[in-house]
Short mmCIF file of C-alpha atoms in Angstrom, two decimals:
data_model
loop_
_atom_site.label_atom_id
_atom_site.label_comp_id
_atom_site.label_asym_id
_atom_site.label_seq_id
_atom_site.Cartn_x
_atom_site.Cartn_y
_atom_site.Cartn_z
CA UNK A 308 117.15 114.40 115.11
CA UNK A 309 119.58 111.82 115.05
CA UNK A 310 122.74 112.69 112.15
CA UNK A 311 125.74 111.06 111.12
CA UNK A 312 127.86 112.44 108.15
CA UNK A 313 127.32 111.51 104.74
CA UNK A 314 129.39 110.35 102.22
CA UNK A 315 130.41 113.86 100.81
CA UNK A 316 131.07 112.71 97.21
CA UNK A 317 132.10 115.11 94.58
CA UNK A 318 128.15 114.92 93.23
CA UNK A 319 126.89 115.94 96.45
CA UNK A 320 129.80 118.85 96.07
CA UNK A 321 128.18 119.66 92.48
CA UNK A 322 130.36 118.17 90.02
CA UNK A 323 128.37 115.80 87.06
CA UNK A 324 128.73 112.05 88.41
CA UNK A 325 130.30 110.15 85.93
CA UNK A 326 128.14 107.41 83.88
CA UNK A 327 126.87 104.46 85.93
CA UNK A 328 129.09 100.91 85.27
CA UNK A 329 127.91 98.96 82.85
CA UNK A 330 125.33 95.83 83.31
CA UNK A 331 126.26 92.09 83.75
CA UNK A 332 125.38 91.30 79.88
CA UNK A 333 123.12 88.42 80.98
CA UNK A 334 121.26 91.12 83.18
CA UNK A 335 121.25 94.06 80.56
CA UNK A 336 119.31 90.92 78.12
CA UNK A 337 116.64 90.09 80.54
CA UNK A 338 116.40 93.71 81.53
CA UNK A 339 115.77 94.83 78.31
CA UNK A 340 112.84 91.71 77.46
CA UNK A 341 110.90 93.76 80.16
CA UNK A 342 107.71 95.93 78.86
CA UNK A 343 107.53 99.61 79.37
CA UNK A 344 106.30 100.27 82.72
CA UNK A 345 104.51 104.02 83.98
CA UNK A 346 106.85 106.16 86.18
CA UNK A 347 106.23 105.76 90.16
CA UNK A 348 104.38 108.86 90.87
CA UNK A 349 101.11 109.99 92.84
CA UNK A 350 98.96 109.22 89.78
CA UNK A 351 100.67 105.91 88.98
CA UNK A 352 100.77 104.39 92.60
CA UNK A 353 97.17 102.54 92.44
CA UNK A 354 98.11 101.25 89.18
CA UNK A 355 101.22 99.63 90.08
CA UNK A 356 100.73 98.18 93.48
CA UNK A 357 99.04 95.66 92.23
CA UNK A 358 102.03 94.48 90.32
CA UNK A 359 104.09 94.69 93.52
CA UNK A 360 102.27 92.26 95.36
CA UNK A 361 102.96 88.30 95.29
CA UNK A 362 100.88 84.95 95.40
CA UNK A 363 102.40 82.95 97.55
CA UNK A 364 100.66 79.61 96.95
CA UNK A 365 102.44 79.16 93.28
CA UNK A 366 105.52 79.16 95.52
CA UNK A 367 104.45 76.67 97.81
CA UNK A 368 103.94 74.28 95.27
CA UNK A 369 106.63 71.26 95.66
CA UNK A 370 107.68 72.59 98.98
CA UNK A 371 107.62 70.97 102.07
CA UNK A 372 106.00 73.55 104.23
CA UNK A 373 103.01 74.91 106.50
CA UNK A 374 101.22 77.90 106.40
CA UNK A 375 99.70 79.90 109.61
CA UNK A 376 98.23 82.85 109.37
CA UNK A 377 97.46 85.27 112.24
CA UNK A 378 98.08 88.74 113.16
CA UNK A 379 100.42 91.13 115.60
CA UNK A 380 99.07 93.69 117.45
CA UNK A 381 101.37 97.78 116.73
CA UNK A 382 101.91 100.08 119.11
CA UNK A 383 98.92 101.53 118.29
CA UNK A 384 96.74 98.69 118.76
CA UNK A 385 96.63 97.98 114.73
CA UNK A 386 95.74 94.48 113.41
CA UNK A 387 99.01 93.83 111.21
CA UNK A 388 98.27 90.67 109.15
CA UNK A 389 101.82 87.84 109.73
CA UNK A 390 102.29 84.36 107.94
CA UNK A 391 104.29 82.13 109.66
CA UNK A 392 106.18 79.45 107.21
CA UNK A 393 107.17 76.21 108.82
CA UNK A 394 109.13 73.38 107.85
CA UNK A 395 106.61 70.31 107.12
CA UNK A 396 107.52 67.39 109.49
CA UNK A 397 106.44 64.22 108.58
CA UNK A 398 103.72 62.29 110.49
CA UNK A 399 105.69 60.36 113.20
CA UNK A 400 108.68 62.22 112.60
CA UNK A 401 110.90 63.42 115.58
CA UNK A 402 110.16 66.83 117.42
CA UNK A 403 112.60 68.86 115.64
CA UNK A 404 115.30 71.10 117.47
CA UNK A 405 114.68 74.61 118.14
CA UNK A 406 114.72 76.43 114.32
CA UNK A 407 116.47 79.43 113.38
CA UNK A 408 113.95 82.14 112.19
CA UNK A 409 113.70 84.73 109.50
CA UNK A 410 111.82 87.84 110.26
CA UNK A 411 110.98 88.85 106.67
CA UNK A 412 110.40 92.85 105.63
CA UNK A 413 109.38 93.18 101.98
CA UNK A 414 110.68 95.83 99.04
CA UNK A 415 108.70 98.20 97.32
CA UNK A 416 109.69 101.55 98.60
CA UNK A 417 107.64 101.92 101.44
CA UNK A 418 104.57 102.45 99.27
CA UNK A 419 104.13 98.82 97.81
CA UNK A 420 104.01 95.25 98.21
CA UNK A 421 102.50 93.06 100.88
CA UNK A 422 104.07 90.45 102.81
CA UNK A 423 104.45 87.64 100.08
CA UNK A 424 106.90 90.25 97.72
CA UNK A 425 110.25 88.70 97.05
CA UNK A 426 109.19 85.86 99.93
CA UNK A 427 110.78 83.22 97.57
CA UNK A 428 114.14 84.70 99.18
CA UNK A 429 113.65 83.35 102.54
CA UNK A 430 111.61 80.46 101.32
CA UNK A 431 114.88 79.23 100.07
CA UNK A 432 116.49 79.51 103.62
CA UNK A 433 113.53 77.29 105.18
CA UNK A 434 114.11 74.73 102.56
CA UNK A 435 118.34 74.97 103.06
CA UNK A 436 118.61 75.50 106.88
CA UNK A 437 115.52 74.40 108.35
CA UNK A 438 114.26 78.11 109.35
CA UNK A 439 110.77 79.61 110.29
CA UNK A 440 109.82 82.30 108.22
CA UNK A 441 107.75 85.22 109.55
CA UNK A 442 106.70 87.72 107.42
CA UNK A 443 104.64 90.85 108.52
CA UNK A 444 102.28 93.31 106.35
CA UNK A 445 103.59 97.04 107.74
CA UNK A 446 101.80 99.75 107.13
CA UNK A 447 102.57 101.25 103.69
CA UNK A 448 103.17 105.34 102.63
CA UNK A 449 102.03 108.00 102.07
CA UNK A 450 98.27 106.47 104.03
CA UNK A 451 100.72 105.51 106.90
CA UNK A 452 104.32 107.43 106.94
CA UNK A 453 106.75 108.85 109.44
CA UNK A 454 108.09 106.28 111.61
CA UNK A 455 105.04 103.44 111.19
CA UNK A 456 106.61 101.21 108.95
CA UNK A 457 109.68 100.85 111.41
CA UNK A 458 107.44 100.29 114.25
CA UNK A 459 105.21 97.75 112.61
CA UNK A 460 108.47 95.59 111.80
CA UNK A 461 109.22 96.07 115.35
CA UNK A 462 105.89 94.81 116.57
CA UNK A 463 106.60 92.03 114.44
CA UNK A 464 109.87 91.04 115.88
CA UNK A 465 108.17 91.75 119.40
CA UNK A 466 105.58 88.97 118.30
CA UNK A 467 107.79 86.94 116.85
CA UNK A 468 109.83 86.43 120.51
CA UNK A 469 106.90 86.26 122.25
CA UNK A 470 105.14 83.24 120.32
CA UNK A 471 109.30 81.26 120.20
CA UNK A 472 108.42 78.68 121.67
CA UNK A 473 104.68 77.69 120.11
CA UNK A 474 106.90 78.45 116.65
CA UNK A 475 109.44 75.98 117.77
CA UNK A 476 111.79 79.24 117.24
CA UNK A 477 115.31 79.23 119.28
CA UNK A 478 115.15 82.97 120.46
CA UNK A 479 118.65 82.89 119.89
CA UNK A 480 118.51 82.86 116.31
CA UNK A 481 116.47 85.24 115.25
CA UNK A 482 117.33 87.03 111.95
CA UNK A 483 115.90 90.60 110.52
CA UNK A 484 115.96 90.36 106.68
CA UNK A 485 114.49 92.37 104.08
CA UNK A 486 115.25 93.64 100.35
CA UNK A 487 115.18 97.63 99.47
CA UNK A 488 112.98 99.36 101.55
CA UNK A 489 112.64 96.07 103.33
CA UNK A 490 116.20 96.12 103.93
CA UNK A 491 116.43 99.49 105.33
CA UNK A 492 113.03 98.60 107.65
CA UNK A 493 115.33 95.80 108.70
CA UNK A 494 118.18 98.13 109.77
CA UNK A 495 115.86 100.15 111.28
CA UNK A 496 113.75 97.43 113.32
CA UNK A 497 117.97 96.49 114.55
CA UNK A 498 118.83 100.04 115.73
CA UNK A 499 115.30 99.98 117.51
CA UNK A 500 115.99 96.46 119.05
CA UNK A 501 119.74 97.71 120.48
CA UNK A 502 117.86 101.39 121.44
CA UNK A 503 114.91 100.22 123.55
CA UNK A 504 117.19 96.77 124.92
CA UNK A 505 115.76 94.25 122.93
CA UNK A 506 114.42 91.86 121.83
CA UNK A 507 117.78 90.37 121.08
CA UNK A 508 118.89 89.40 117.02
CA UNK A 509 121.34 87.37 115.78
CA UNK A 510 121.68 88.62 112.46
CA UNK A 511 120.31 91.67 109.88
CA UNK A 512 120.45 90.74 106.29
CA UNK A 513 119.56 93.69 104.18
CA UNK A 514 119.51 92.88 100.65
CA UNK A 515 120.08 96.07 98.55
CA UNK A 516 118.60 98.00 101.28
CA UNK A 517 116.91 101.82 101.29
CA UNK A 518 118.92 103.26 104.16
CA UNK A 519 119.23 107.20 103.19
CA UNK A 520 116.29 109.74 102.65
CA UNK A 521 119.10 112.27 101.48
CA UNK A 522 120.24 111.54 98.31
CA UNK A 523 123.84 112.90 98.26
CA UNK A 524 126.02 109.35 96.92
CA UNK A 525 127.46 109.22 93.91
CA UNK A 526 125.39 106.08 92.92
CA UNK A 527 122.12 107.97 93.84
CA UNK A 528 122.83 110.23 90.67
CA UNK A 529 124.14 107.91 87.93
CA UNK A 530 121.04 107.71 86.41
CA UNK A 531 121.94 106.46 82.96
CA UNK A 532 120.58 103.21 81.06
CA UNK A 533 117.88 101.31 82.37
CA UNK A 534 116.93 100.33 85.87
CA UNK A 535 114.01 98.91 88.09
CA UNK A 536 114.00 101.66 90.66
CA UNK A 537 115.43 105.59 89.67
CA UNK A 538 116.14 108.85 91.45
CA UNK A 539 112.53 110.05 90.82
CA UNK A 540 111.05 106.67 92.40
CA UNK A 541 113.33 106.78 95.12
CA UNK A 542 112.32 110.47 95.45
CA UNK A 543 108.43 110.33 95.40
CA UNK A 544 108.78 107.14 97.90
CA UNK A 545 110.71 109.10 100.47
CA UNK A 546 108.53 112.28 100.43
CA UNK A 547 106.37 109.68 101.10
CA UNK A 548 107.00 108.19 104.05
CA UNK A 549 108.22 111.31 105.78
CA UNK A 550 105.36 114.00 104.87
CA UNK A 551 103.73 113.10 108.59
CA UNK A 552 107.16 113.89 110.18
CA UNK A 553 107.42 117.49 112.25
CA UNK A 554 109.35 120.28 110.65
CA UNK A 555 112.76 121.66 112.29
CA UNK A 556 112.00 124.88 111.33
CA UNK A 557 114.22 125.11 108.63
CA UNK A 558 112.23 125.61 105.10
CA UNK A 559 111.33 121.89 103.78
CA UNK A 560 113.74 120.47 106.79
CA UNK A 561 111.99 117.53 108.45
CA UNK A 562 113.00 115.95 111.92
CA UNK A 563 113.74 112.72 110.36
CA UNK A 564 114.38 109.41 112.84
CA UNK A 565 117.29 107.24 112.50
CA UNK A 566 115.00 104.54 112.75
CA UNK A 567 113.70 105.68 109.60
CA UNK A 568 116.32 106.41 107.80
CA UNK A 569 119.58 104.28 108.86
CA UNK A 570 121.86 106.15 107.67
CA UNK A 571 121.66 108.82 110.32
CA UNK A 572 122.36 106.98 113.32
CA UNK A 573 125.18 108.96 114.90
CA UNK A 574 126.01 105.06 116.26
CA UNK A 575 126.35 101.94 114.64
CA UNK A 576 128.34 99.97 117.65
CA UNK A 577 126.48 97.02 119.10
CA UNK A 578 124.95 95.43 116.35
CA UNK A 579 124.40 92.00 115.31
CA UNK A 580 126.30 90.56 112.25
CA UNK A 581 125.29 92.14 109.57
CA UNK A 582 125.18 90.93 106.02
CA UNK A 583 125.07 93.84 103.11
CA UNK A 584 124.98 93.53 99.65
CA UNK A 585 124.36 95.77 96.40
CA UNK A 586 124.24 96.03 92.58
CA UNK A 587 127.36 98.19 91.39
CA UNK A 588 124.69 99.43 88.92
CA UNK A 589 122.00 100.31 91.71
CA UNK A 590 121.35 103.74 93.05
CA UNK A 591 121.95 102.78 96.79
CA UNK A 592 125.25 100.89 95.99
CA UNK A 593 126.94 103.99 98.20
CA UNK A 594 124.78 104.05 100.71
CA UNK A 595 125.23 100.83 101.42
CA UNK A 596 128.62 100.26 101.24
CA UNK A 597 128.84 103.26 103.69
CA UNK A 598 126.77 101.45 105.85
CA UNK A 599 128.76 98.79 105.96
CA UNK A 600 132.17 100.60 106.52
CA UNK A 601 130.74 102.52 109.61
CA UNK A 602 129.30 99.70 111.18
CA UNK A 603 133.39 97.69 110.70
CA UNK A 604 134.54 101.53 112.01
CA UNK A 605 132.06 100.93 115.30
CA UNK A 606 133.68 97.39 115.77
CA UNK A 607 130.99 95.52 114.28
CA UNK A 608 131.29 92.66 112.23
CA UNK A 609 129.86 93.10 108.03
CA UNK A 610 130.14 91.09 105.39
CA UNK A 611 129.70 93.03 102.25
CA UNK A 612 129.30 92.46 98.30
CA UNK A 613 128.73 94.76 96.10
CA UNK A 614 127.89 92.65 92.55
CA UNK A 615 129.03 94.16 89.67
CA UNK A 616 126.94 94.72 86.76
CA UNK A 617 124.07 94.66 89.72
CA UNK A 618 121.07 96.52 88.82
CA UNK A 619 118.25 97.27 91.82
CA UNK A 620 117.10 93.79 92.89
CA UNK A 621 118.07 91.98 90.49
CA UNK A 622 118.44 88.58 91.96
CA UNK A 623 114.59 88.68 92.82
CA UNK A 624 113.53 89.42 89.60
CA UNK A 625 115.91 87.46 87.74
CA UNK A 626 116.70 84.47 90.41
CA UNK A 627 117.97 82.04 87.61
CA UNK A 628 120.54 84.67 86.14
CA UNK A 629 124.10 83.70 87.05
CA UNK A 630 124.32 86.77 89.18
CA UNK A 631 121.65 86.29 90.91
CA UNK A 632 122.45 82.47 92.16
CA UNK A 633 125.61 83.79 93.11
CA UNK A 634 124.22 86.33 94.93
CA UNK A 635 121.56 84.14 96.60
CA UNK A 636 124.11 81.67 97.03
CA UNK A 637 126.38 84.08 99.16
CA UNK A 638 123.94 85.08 101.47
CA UNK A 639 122.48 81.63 102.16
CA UNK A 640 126.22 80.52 102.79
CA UNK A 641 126.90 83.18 105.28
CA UNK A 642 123.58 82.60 107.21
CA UNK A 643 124.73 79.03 107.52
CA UNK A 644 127.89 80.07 109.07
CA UNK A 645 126.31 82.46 111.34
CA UNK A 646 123.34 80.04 112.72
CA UNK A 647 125.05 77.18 112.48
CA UNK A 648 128.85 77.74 113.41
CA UNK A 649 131.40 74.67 113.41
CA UNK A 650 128.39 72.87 111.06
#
């Protein structure tokens, strides 16, 4: 089992964590318009995947772009359904250059969503900087836990280097991105990339990302006022992705991966640039920002943001909220930078 040391914070020692910060008032209003919804639990998970899942063709509409659908082939010979979203180019237009691409890993905790949730993220980047957007359908908890997730986004990337050139992709600017769990699947698919040699990424964007199975922050216990995704979610969603894994032999110990849970690499040198941000209101605002600092104390290069009055993806379910284009803004700015520098 790979282990690094956790942010020992004086909740993990014990002590009551004081109460979480307050909301962005704009937030806190929308927030609040939002009906009731069941707890994430075993007996609740068929009735809310299907709100965790996304059409994409209401998106499309008014966008320049085509749609391919087609599949990549997992480790273990698995189907795994992948759209590929392309920049229209008009008839008789010019062969464009070699695009940058988006791998895309969705949220939902490992146990929801399908490949269109929270796609209007990277939609945005095809329409600002002229990428490709893949996005894959991994295998979802607790039908398919332990390390298949990871792996799937892996086969994806795989697939995604394979096919550069019929994508008109510039293997040199590839980019892992996902939100929450899709976030910390995109950390994970990195650390698998730099283990096994490749393939090679340019960038990791992980949007509020799910990086620590532990629970010991500070921010993973401020559970007051009201949020999208709690301790108890966060909880279930973790027991179930790793109920496959093999016990130590500890009571309830599990040999967990650092592939599956970030957070434990011993070893965060020799990433790409990396791109973090967080809610100051959000349960994995710690985690993340630990992340971040280990990856600057390996050498690396991180930008972080941590957005205060944040909740748990807030910018994809409020993407008009001032917060949230400011948040969308930032990341769209520093991918610019980063695929395009001197532009």
């Amino acid at each position: 089992m790979d282990t690094a040391p956790a942010a020992r914070t004086s909740a993990a020692e014990g002590a009551a964590p004081g109460p979480r910060p307050a909301l962005d008032p704009e937030l806190a209003a929308l927030l609040a318009e939002l009906p009731a919804a069941p707890a994430l639990g075993a007996d609740t998970l068929a009735l809310l995947r299907p709100y965790a899942c996304t059409p994409l063709e209401p998106l499309l509409v008014g966008r320049a772009v085509d749609r391919r659908e087609t599949s990549a082939t997992a480790r273990d010979g698995h189907q795994l359904p992948v759209t590929v979203l392309s920049p229209s180019r008009p008839p008789g237009a010019a062969v464009a250059p070699q695009a940058p691409c988006v791998l895309w890993l969705h949220g939902g905790g490992m146990v929801m969503g399908d490949r269109f949730s929270q796609i209007d993220i990277p939609l945005e980047w095809l329409e600002e900087l002229g990428a490709v957007v893949v996005t894959v359908d991994y295998r979802l908890a607790p039908e398919a836990g332990g390390g298949t997730a990871v792996e799937d986004g892996y086969a994806g990337l795989r697939w995604v280097l394979e096919h550069a050139e019929e994508l008109g992709v510039d293997p040199a600017r590839v980019v892992v991105a996902g939100t929450s769990a899709g976030g910390g699947l995109a950390a994970g698919v990195t650390l698998m990339a730099r283990d096994l040699g490749g393939p090679a990424i340019a960038a990791q964007v992980l949007i509020c990302p799910m990086l620590d199975h532990r629970g010991v922050t500070v921010s993973s216990r401020q559970e007051d006022g009201p949020s999208t995704w709690n301790r108890r979610a966060n909880d279930f969603a973790w027991a179930s992705v790793l109920a496959p894994l093999a016990r130590d032999g500890a009571p309830g110990e599990r040999v967990v991966p650092a592939h599956v849970s970030p957070a434990l690499a011993a070893d965060l040198s020799g990433l790409p640039s990396t791109y973090v941000d967080a809610g100051s209101a959000e349960l994995f605002r710690d985690e993340d920002v630990e992340y971040a600092g280990r990856i600057w104390a390996a050498g690396g290069q991180v930008e972080l943001h941590v957005w205060a009055g944040g909740f748990h993806g807030f910018d994809a379910l409020f993407p008009r909220a001032r917060l949230s284009r400011a948040a969308r803004a930032a990341r769209s700015h520093w991918l610019q930078r980063v695929l395009r520098p001197g532009a």
